[in-house]
């Protein structure tokens, strides 16, 4: 068994040598790379990585450069998960046959995908990987929109957000469907570990990633990735927007172990109104008009109901 | 090093991040890694910036918030100390300045042309909050 890297505090964490390189072409202030480097820094083991098509893939593998200091592959929009699952299956087969060149090393298998590749396009493939029980981690970089192709709505886009295919205007208030509950769906696969993380809570995030690496079987991590371009806020505000999201409980941080035991890992000291979170982003600007104001109250009611539900589930541990 | 053109690479070939073998990348610091010309580490996005962060180590408490939240691996920390900024890879987003908890901030944004000496000379002084002494953690 490999050792779990000791990360007691931020100073200790800062001695990590990054395996994700700069001069990638992600936007200034993009949360994707904050998340990716935390995932990669959470372990000292070898990494076998794949990415589905999306911002992360197109920006980190721009010809003739690669930003990855680990084995990394990209195939298609839908199959980042199956690429890693295939590598993992081969690793297992070689291990059984005793043909591994470095049998003492214990590589970690991680697939990255955006919310488009996870919630919509790659869903069937991820579901397959989880059903087959590969020993891998799938990290969804959830920025609630197809940011790479110009901001089309995905099934992760929340109600009221203005996206290029669901634009807000005189009649429409933007996206009309609620966000898909991917966490519940992945937990229903019986995965040993499913967790929701946000980049502003680095310690919570690293702890969950390490738990995920230690778990045997498929692990799903849903990481909120604030998108400065499509959520329309200034690049320096990425962390403060993430703070607003976690403190207003729009994006609660919790984990589900073995599909049943739900633990809330972050309870904000002061819960702030959802209005503050919505008001900080340009994609919700149109909600602050007389005719759309009722949507903000609906938002608040939805977030409160969800928080109630999570707390009840945690208490009942079912 | 001479850069290969688009037709200099083999079709379907792997891009190797390093020239030669690295035994354990996770414990090798960037300055000891033999980066190849295919690694974006050898490229620069310095021309993306209109403003750059400058670092004043007199006020720094080495909390490493800037390190952990930097999206571009541009905060250089060695032996638990923040020692500087990697201006080849910094895109000037300003997150490091936002998350800096000291008073005054030990990182501030300046126009790209600003030289470090004059920036340090005009660094703002500590802001006193009325009555209460500001505690630096």
Short mmCIF file of C-alpha atoms in Angstrom, two decimals:
data_model
loop_
_atom_site.label_atom_id
_atom_site.label_comp_id
_atom_site.label_asym_id
_atom_site.label_seq_id
_atom_site.Cartn_x
_atom_site.Cartn_y
_atom_site.Cartn_z
CA UNK A 1 0.00 0.00 0.00
CA UNK A 2 1.15 3.47 -0.71
CA UNK A 3 1.55 6.01 2.01
CA UNK A 4 -0.89 8.87 2.28
CA UNK A 5 0.91 12.18 1.92
CA UNK A 6 0.92 14.13 5.17
CA UNK A 7 -0.66 17.55 4.80
CA UNK A 8 -1.19 19.04 8.23
CA UNK A 9 -1.31 22.69 7.29
CA UNK A 10 -0.87 25.03 4.40
CA UNK A 11 2.84 25.58 5.06
CA UNK A 12 3.46 21.87 4.83
CA UNK A 13 1.28 21.65 1.72
CA UNK A 14 3.28 24.45 0.08
CA UNK A 15 6.39 22.27 -0.08
CA UNK A 16 4.66 20.18 -2.79
CA UNK A 17 6.24 20.29 -6.23
CA UNK A 18 3.49 21.00 -8.75
CA UNK A 19 2.92 18.49 -11.50
CA UNK A 20 0.69 20.83 -13.44
CA UNK A 21 2.56 23.55 -15.30
CA UNK A 22 1.95 27.22 -15.91
CA UNK A 23 1.61 28.87 -19.30
CA UNK A 24 -1.47 26.76 -19.92
CA UNK A 25 -4.10 28.82 -21.71
CA UNK A 26 -6.85 28.80 -19.08
CA UNK A 27 -8.33 32.25 -18.45
CA UNK A 28 -6.67 34.39 -15.77
CA UNK A 29 -8.42 33.56 -12.51
CA UNK A 30 -9.80 30.21 -13.69
CA UNK A 31 -10.71 27.91 -10.82
CA UNK A 32 -10.03 24.79 -12.91
CA UNK A 33 -6.30 24.89 -12.36
CA UNK A 34 -6.67 25.68 -8.64
CA UNK A 35 -8.65 22.45 -8.33
CA UNK A 36 -6.43 20.39 -10.61
CA UNK A 37 -3.22 21.30 -8.83
CA UNK A 38 -4.77 20.55 -5.45
CA UNK A 39 -5.83 17.12 -6.68
CA UNK A 40 -2.38 16.44 -8.09
CA UNK A 41 -0.59 17.78 -5.01
CA UNK A 42 -2.69 15.64 -2.67
CA UNK A 43 -0.54 12.60 -3.42
CA UNK A 44 3.09 11.81 -4.12
CA UNK A 45 2.22 8.66 -6.06
CA UNK A 46 2.49 8.35 -9.81
CA UNK A 47 -0.56 9.62 -11.66
CA UNK A 48 -2.33 8.35 -14.73
CA UNK A 49 -4.64 11.07 -15.94
CA UNK A 50 -7.23 11.60 -18.62
CA UNK A 51 -9.33 14.58 -19.51
CA UNK A 52 -12.56 14.77 -21.42
CA UNK A 53 -12.92 17.56 -23.94
CA UNK A 54 -13.52 20.87 -22.26
CA UNK A 55 -11.74 23.97 -21.11
CA UNK A 56 -9.16 21.99 -19.16
CA UNK A 57 -8.27 19.75 -22.08
CA UNK A 58 -8.06 22.40 -24.81
CA UNK A 59 -6.07 24.78 -22.62
CA UNK A 60 -3.50 22.36 -21.23
CA UNK A 61 -2.61 20.52 -24.40
CA UNK A 62 -2.20 23.29 -26.93
CA UNK A 63 0.09 22.14 -29.67
CA UNK A 64 3.09 21.85 -29.30
CA UNK A 65 2.93 22.06 -25.51
CA UNK A 66 1.66 19.94 -22.68
CA UNK A 67 1.10 21.30 -19.19
CA UNK A 68 1.11 17.90 -17.52
CA UNK A 69 4.07 16.32 -15.75
CA UNK A 70 2.31 12.97 -15.55
CA UNK A 71 0.94 10.48 -18.07
CA UNK A 72 -2.05 12.21 -19.58
CA UNK A 73 -4.40 11.31 -22.37
CA UNK A 74 -7.32 12.89 -24.13
CA UNK A 75 -9.58 10.94 -26.48
CA UNK A 76 -13.06 12.38 -26.85
CA UNK A 77 -15.70 14.47 -25.17
CA UNK A 78 -17.40 11.53 -23.52
CA UNK A 79 -14.72 9.06 -22.60
CA UNK A 80 -12.17 10.56 -20.22
CA UNK A 81 -13.57 8.14 -17.66
CA UNK A 82 -13.32 5.05 -19.87
CA UNK A 83 -9.77 5.99 -20.96
CA UNK A 84 -8.65 5.91 -17.35
CA UNK A 85 -10.77 2.84 -16.63
CA UNK A 86 -8.98 1.04 -19.49
CA UNK A 87 -5.58 2.00 -18.14
CA UNK A 88 -6.62 0.82 -14.70
CA UNK A 89 -7.87 -2.52 -16.06
CA UNK A 90 -4.55 -3.01 -17.86
CA UNK A 91 -2.63 -2.16 -14.71
CA UNK A 92 -4.63 -4.78 -12.81
CA UNK A 93 -4.07 -7.39 -15.52
CA UNK A 94 -0.31 -6.79 -15.62
CA UNK A 95 -0.20 -6.91 -11.85
CA UNK A 96 -1.96 -10.28 -11.77
CA UNK A 97 0.45 -11.62 -14.38
CA UNK A 98 3.39 -10.20 -12.46
CA UNK A 99 4.56 -8.19 -15.43
CA UNK A 100 4.67 -4.71 -13.92
CA UNK A 101 8.03 -3.06 -14.46
CA UNK A 102 7.87 -1.21 -11.15
CA UNK A 103 5.63 -3.33 -8.93
CA UNK A 104 6.46 -1.30 -5.83
CA UNK A 105 4.77 1.81 -7.21
CA UNK A 106 1.07 2.35 -6.77
CA UNK A 107 -0.23 4.74 -9.41
CA UNK A 108 -3.44 6.68 -8.97
CA UNK A 109 -5.97 6.88 -11.78
CA UNK A 110 -7.80 10.16 -12.20
CA UNK A 111 -10.15 11.40 -14.91
CA UNK A 112 -11.10 15.05 -15.25
CA UNK A 113 -14.17 16.31 -17.01
CA UNK A 114 -16.18 19.49 -17.15
CA UNK A 115 -19.84 19.54 -16.23
CA UNK A 116 -20.75 19.13 -19.90
CA UNK A 117 -18.66 15.98 -20.15
CA UNK A 118 -19.99 14.70 -16.83
CA UNK A 119 -23.64 15.70 -16.53
CA UNK A 120 -24.53 15.36 -20.21
CA UNK A 121 -22.21 13.92 -22.82
CA UNK A 122 -20.07 11.48 -20.84
CA UNK A 123 -22.75 10.38 -18.41
CA UNK A 124 -23.26 6.90 -19.87
CA UNK A 125 -19.51 6.21 -19.84
CA UNK A 126 -19.07 7.35 -16.25
CA UNK A 127 -22.03 5.29 -15.19
CA UNK A 128 -20.42 2.28 -16.89
CA UNK A 129 -17.10 2.83 -15.12
CA UNK A 130 -18.81 3.09 -11.75
CA UNK A 131 -20.90 0.00 -12.39
CA UNK A 132 -17.77 -2.00 -13.32
CA UNK A 133 -16.12 -0.76 -10.13
CA UNK A 134 -12.79 0.47 -11.47
CA UNK A 135 -10.36 1.74 -8.87
CA UNK A 136 -10.32 5.30 -10.14
CA UNK A 137 -11.33 8.85 -9.30
CA UNK A 138 -13.51 11.01 -11.48
CA UNK A 139 -13.27 14.74 -10.86
CA UNK A 140 -16.01 16.89 -12.33
CA UNK A 141 -14.97 20.52 -12.73
CA UNK A 142 -18.44 21.94 -12.41
CA UNK A 143 -18.66 25.46 -13.86
CA UNK A 144 -22.33 25.06 -14.73
CA UNK A 145 -21.95 25.90 -18.42
CA UNK A 146 -20.20 24.77 -21.62
CA UNK A 147 -17.57 27.45 -21.16
CA UNK A 148 -15.16 26.15 -23.80
CA UNK A 149 -17.58 26.50 -26.70
CA UNK A 150 -19.05 29.85 -25.79
CA UNK A 151 -21.34 29.41 -22.81
CA UNK A 152 -24.17 27.07 -23.84
CA UNK A 153 -26.36 25.72 -21.05
CA UNK A 154 -25.65 22.26 -19.69
CA UNK A 155 -27.81 20.18 -17.39
CA UNK A 156 -25.76 21.64 -14.55
CA UNK A 157 -26.78 25.23 -15.30
CA UNK A 158 -29.03 26.46 -12.48
CA UNK A 159 -32.42 28.12 -12.91
CA UNK A 160 -32.29 31.75 -13.93
CA UNK A 161 -28.76 31.75 -15.30
CA UNK A 162 -28.36 33.46 -18.62
CA UNK A 163 -26.45 31.21 -21.02
CA UNK A 164 -26.00 31.69 -24.76
CA UNK A 165 -28.61 29.03 -25.58
CA UNK A 166 -30.93 30.18 -22.80
CA UNK A 167 -30.44 33.95 -22.94
CA UNK A 168 -32.34 36.25 -20.62
CA UNK A 169 -34.42 38.86 -22.37
CA UNK A 170 -37.69 40.70 -22.35
CA UNK A 171 -39.75 37.50 -21.99
CA UNK A 172 -37.34 34.84 -20.77
CA UNK A 173 -35.46 34.81 -17.49
CA UNK A 174 -32.81 32.43 -18.83
CA UNK A 175 -32.37 28.77 -17.93
CA UNK A 176 -35.65 27.17 -16.85
CA UNK A 177 -34.57 23.77 -15.55
CA UNK A 178 -33.08 23.00 -12.20
CA UNK A 179 -29.56 21.65 -11.83
CA UNK A 180 -29.24 17.88 -12.05
CA UNK A 181 -28.38 16.26 -8.71
CA UNK A 182 -25.29 14.45 -9.89
CA UNK A 183 -24.11 13.67 -6.36
CA UNK A 184 -27.24 11.63 -5.63
CA UNK A 185 -27.00 9.84 -8.96
CA UNK A 186 -23.36 8.85 -8.43
CA UNK A 187 -24.05 7.81 -4.83
CA UNK A 188 -26.89 5.64 -6.12
CA UNK A 189 -24.29 3.67 -8.09
CA UNK A 190 -23.09 2.43 -4.71
CA UNK A 191 -19.74 4.17 -5.10
CA UNK A 192 -17.58 3.93 -1.98
CA UNK A 193 -16.96 7.67 -1.91
CA UNK A 194 -18.76 10.62 -3.45
CA UNK A 195 -17.95 14.16 -2.38
CA UNK A 196 -18.61 17.76 -3.26
CA UNK A 197 -15.67 20.19 -2.92
CA UNK A 198 -14.94 23.86 -3.53
CA UNK A 199 -11.50 25.39 -4.19
CA UNK A 200 -11.82 28.05 -1.47
CA UNK A 201 -11.98 25.37 1.23
CA UNK A 202 -8.59 23.87 0.40
CA UNK A 203 -8.25 21.76 3.52
CA UNK A 204 -11.66 20.19 3.20
CA UNK A 205 -10.86 19.54 -0.45
CA UNK A 206 -7.47 17.92 0.13
CA UNK A 207 -8.92 15.74 2.89
CA UNK A 208 -11.68 14.54 0.57
CA UNK A 209 -9.28 13.89 -2.31
CA UNK A 210 -7.05 11.84 -0.02
CA UNK A 211 -10.05 9.89 1.26
CA UNK A 212 -10.97 9.29 -2.35
CA UNK A 213 -7.49 8.03 -3.20
CA UNK A 214 -7.58 5.72 -0.18
CA UNK A 215 -10.99 4.27 -1.10
CA UNK A 216 -11.16 1.03 -3.07
CA UNK A 217 -13.40 1.49 -6.08
CA UNK A 218 -14.75 4.32 -8.18
CA UNK A 219 -14.79 7.74 -6.53
CA UNK A 220 -16.73 10.75 -7.73
CA UNK A 221 -15.68 14.30 -6.81
CA UNK A 222 -17.88 17.21 -7.83
CA UNK A 223 -15.74 20.35 -7.67
CA UNK A 224 -17.31 23.77 -7.99
CA UNK A 225 -15.27 25.76 -10.46
CA UNK A 226 -16.24 29.43 -10.58
CA UNK A 227 -15.94 30.60 -14.20
CA UNK A 228 -14.86 34.21 -14.48
CA UNK A 229 -15.80 34.39 -18.18
CA UNK A 230 -19.27 32.81 -18.16
CA UNK A 231 -20.41 33.68 -14.65
CA UNK A 232 -19.26 37.21 -15.45
CA UNK A 233 -17.20 38.44 -12.55
CA UNK A 234 -13.71 39.94 -12.27
CA UNK A 235 -10.85 37.40 -12.37
CA UNK A 236 -9.52 38.32 -8.93
CA UNK A 237 -12.89 37.44 -7.33
CA UNK A 238 -12.76 33.69 -8.03
CA UNK A 239 -12.13 32.81 -4.39
CA UNK A 240 -14.61 35.33 -2.96
CA UNK A 241 -17.35 34.08 -5.31
CA UNK A 242 -16.57 30.54 -4.17
CA UNK A 243 -16.84 31.76 -0.58
CA UNK A 244 -20.26 33.22 -1.35
CA UNK A 245 -21.36 29.93 -2.92
CA UNK A 246 -20.32 27.78 0.04
CA UNK A 247 -21.48 30.23 2.72
CA UNK A 248 -24.88 30.79 1.13
CA UNK A 249 -25.24 26.97 0.86
CA UNK A 250 -25.90 27.19 -2.86
CA UNK A 251 -23.03 24.75 -3.05
CA UNK A 252 -23.03 22.73 0.19
CA UNK A 253 -19.91 20.71 0.97
CA UNK A 254 -20.69 17.13 1.90
CA UNK A 255 -19.65 13.57 1.24
CA UNK A 256 -21.56 10.32 0.82
CA UNK A 257 -19.81 7.12 1.88
CA UNK A 258 -20.94 3.79 0.38
CA UNK A 259 -23.98 5.45 -1.08
CA UNK A 260 -25.66 5.91 2.29
CA UNK A 261 -23.69 7.65 5.05
CA UNK A 262 -23.95 11.36 4.30
CA UNK A 263 -21.67 13.75 6.19
CA UNK A 264 -21.82 17.52 5.94
CA UNK A 265 -18.20 18.66 6.13
CA UNK A 266 -18.63 22.42 6.21
CA UNK A 267 -21.21 24.39 8.16
CA UNK A 268 -20.85 28.13 7.63
CA UNK A 269 -20.81 30.18 10.82
CA UNK A 270 -22.90 32.89 9.21
CA UNK A 271 -25.19 31.68 6.48
CA UNK A 272 -25.54 34.49 3.97
CA UNK A 273 -28.60 35.06 1.78
CA UNK A 274 -28.58 33.54 -1.71
CA UNK A 275 -29.27 37.05 -3.01
CA UNK A 276 -25.65 38.02 -2.25
CA UNK A 277 -24.33 35.09 -4.28
CA UNK A 278 -26.60 35.83 -7.23
CA UNK A 279 -25.91 39.55 -7.13
CA UNK A 280 -22.17 39.08 -7.44
CA UNK A 281 -22.45 37.48 -10.88
CA UNK A 282 -23.35 38.99 -14.23
CA UNK A 283 -25.20 35.86 -15.37
CA UNK A 284 -27.93 36.55 -12.77
CA UNK A 285 -28.11 40.31 -13.32
CA UNK A 286 -31.56 40.16 -14.91
CA UNK A 287 -33.04 38.53 -11.79
CA UNK A 288 -32.75 41.85 -9.98
CA UNK A 289 -35.62 43.44 -11.91
CA UNK A 290 -39.22 43.80 -10.78
CA UNK A 291 -40.61 41.09 -13.02
CA UNK A 292 -37.98 38.48 -12.07
CA UNK A 293 -37.50 39.26 -8.39
CA UNK A 294 -39.76 36.36 -7.34
CA UNK A 295 -37.14 33.96 -8.70
CA UNK A 296 -34.67 35.01 -6.01
CA UNK A 297 -37.15 34.01 -3.30
CA UNK A 298 -37.71 30.70 -5.06
CA UNK A 299 -33.93 30.21 -5.16
CA UNK A 300 -33.67 30.83 -1.43
CA UNK A 301 -36.52 28.40 -0.73
CA UNK A 302 -34.86 25.74 -2.88
CA UNK A 303 -31.49 26.15 -1.20
CA UNK A 304 -33.08 26.03 2.28
CA UNK A 305 -35.05 22.90 1.39
CA UNK A 306 -31.92 21.20 0.09
CA UNK A 307 -29.95 22.10 3.22
CA UNK A 308 -32.78 20.72 5.38
CA UNK A 309 -32.79 17.54 3.35
CA UNK A 310 -29.02 17.11 3.69
CA UNK A 311 -29.15 17.65 7.44
CA UNK A 312 -31.99 15.17 7.83
CA UNK A 313 -30.11 12.61 5.78
CA UNK A 314 -26.96 13.13 7.80
CA UNK A 315 -28.86 12.61 11.02
CA UNK A 316 -30.67 9.52 9.79
CA UNK A 317 -27.57 8.20 7.93
CA UNK A 318 -29.61 6.62 5.18
CA UNK B 1 17.04 25.40 -27.92
CA UNK B 2 15.66 25.32 -31.44
CA UNK B 3 11.91 24.88 -31.62
CA UNK B 4 10.44 22.21 -33.84
CA UNK B 5 7.85 23.28 -36.42
CA UNK B 6 4.41 21.71 -36.68
CA UNK B 7 5.75 19.08 -39.10
CA UNK B 8 8.74 18.28 -36.92
CA UNK B 9 6.70 16.09 -34.59
CA UNK B 10 5.68 12.55 -35.44
CA UNK B 11 1.98 12.03 -36.05
CA UNK B 12 0.32 10.48 -33.03
CA UNK B 13 3.52 10.72 -31.04
CA UNK B 14 3.66 11.28 -27.34
CA UNK B 15 4.88 14.63 -26.14
CA UNK B 16 7.48 14.10 -23.47
CA UNK B 17 7.51 16.64 -20.70
CA UNK B 18 11.10 15.89 -19.77
CA UNK B 19 14.33 15.23 -21.60
CA UNK B 20 15.62 12.14 -19.91
CA UNK B 21 14.34 10.23 -16.94
CA UNK B 22 13.01 11.73 -13.75
CA UNK B 23 12.84 9.20 -10.96
CA UNK B 24 10.18 10.86 -8.81
CA UNK B 25 8.51 13.94 -10.22
CA UNK B 26 6.34 14.55 -7.17
CA UNK B 27 9.39 15.21 -5.01
CA UNK B 28 11.55 16.99 -7.61
CA UNK B 29 11.32 20.78 -7.52
CA UNK B 30 10.86 22.59 -10.86
CA UNK B 31 14.44 23.94 -10.83
CA UNK B 32 15.78 20.36 -10.80
CA UNK B 33 13.54 19.04 -13.55
CA UNK B 34 14.89 18.55 -17.09
CA UNK B 35 11.94 20.16 -18.89
CA UNK B 36 11.78 19.48 -22.61
CA UNK B 37 10.61 22.02 -25.18
CA UNK B 38 7.20 20.31 -25.20
CA UNK B 39 6.44 21.35 -21.64
CA UNK B 40 4.45 24.54 -21.33
CA UNK B 41 6.79 25.39 -18.46
CA UNK B 42 9.23 26.54 -21.14
CA UNK B 43 6.58 28.84 -22.65
CA UNK B 44 5.46 32.19 -21.29
CA UNK B 45 2.14 33.98 -20.88
CA UNK B 46 3.74 37.16 -19.55
CA UNK B 47 2.23 39.18 -22.42
CA UNK B 48 -1.29 38.45 -21.13
CA UNK B 49 -0.78 40.83 -18.23
CA UNK B 50 -1.65 44.48 -18.03
CA UNK B 51 -1.12 44.53 -14.29
CA UNK B 52 1.35 42.50 -12.33
CA UNK B 53 1.51 41.57 -8.65
CA UNK B 54 4.54 42.74 -6.72
CA UNK B 55 5.68 41.20 -3.47
CA UNK B 56 6.83 43.00 -0.33
CA UNK B 57 8.44 40.47 1.97
CA UNK B 58 8.53 42.87 4.95
CA UNK B 59 4.83 42.30 5.57
CA UNK B 60 4.59 38.66 4.46
CA UNK B 61 3.66 36.15 7.17
CA UNK B 62 4.15 33.07 4.93
CA UNK B 63 0.55 31.95 5.32
CA UNK B 64 0.75 30.50 1.78
CA UNK B 65 -2.79 31.51 0.83
CA UNK B 66 -1.39 33.02 -2.37
CA UNK B 67 0.42 29.76 -3.10
CA UNK B 68 -2.60 27.52 -2.72
CA UNK B 69 -5.02 29.80 -4.61
CA UNK B 70 -2.71 30.79 -7.48
CA UNK B 71 -4.22 29.26 -10.63
CA UNK B 72 -0.96 29.51 -12.54
CA UNK B 73 1.60 27.96 -10.19
CA UNK B 74 3.31 31.35 -10.18
CA UNK B 75 3.88 31.81 -6.46
CA UNK B 76 7.29 30.37 -5.66
CA UNK B 77 7.41 28.85 -2.20
CA UNK B 78 10.44 27.00 -0.92
CA UNK B 79 10.94 25.54 2.56
CA UNK B 80 7.55 26.90 3.69
CA UNK B 81 8.56 30.47 2.75
CA UNK B 82 7.11 32.58 -0.02
CA UNK B 83 10.11 33.79 -1.99
CA UNK B 84 8.74 35.41 -5.10
CA UNK B 85 6.60 35.41 -8.20
CA UNK B 86 7.20 33.56 -11.45
CA UNK B 87 6.56 36.29 -14.03
CA UNK B 88 6.84 33.92 -17.00
CA UNK B 89 3.64 32.13 -15.98
CA UNK B 90 1.70 34.78 -14.05
CA UNK B 91 -1.36 35.98 -15.99
CA UNK B 92 -2.04 38.87 -13.64
CA UNK B 93 -5.45 37.68 -12.42
CA UNK B 94 -4.97 39.27 -8.99
CA UNK B 95 -6.25 36.38 -6.84
CA UNK B 96 -3.05 36.42 -4.74
CA UNK B 97 -3.64 40.07 -3.85
CA UNK B 98 -7.29 39.40 -2.96
CA UNK B 99 -6.51 36.51 -0.62
CA UNK B 100 -3.52 38.16 1.08
CA UNK B 101 -4.55 38.61 4.75
CA UNK B 102 -1.84 41.00 6.02
CA UNK B 103 -2.24 44.68 6.80
CA UNK B 104 -1.04 46.28 4.58
CA UNK B 105 -1.16 43.58 1.92
CA UNK B 106 2.19 42.03 1.08
CA UNK B 107 1.12 41.59 -2.53
CA UNK B 108 -0.30 44.46 -4.59
CA UNK B 109 -1.14 44.94 -8.25
CA UNK B 110 0.91 47.47 -10.21
CA UNK B 111 1.00 48.43 -13.89
CA UNK B 112 3.16 46.04 -15.91
CA UNK B 113 5.85 48.70 -16.54
CA UNK B 114 6.30 49.58 -12.86
CA UNK B 115 9.74 48.78 -11.48
CA UNK B 116 9.97 46.98 -8.19
CA UNK B 117 12.05 49.56 -6.34
CA UNK B 118 9.67 52.46 -6.77
CA UNK B 119 6.72 50.17 -6.00
CA UNK B 120 8.30 49.14 -2.71
CA UNK B 121 9.07 52.78 -1.90
CA UNK B 122 5.44 53.82 -2.26
CA UNK B 123 3.98 50.76 -0.53
CA UNK B 124 1.03 51.77 1.68
CA UNK B 125 1.54 51.84 5.44
CA UNK B 126 -0.38 49.83 7.97
CA UNK B 127 -3.98 50.93 8.31
CA UNK B 128 -5.03 51.59 11.88
CA UNK B 129 -8.53 50.52 12.74
CA UNK B 130 -10.25 52.86 15.19
CA UNK B 131 -9.40 51.94 18.82
CA UNK B 132 -8.78 48.24 18.36
CA UNK B 133 -5.31 47.00 17.62
CA UNK B 134 -5.23 44.94 14.46
CA UNK B 135 -4.06 41.47 15.20
CA UNK B 136 -2.08 39.75 12.52
CA UNK B 137 -2.44 36.05 12.49
#
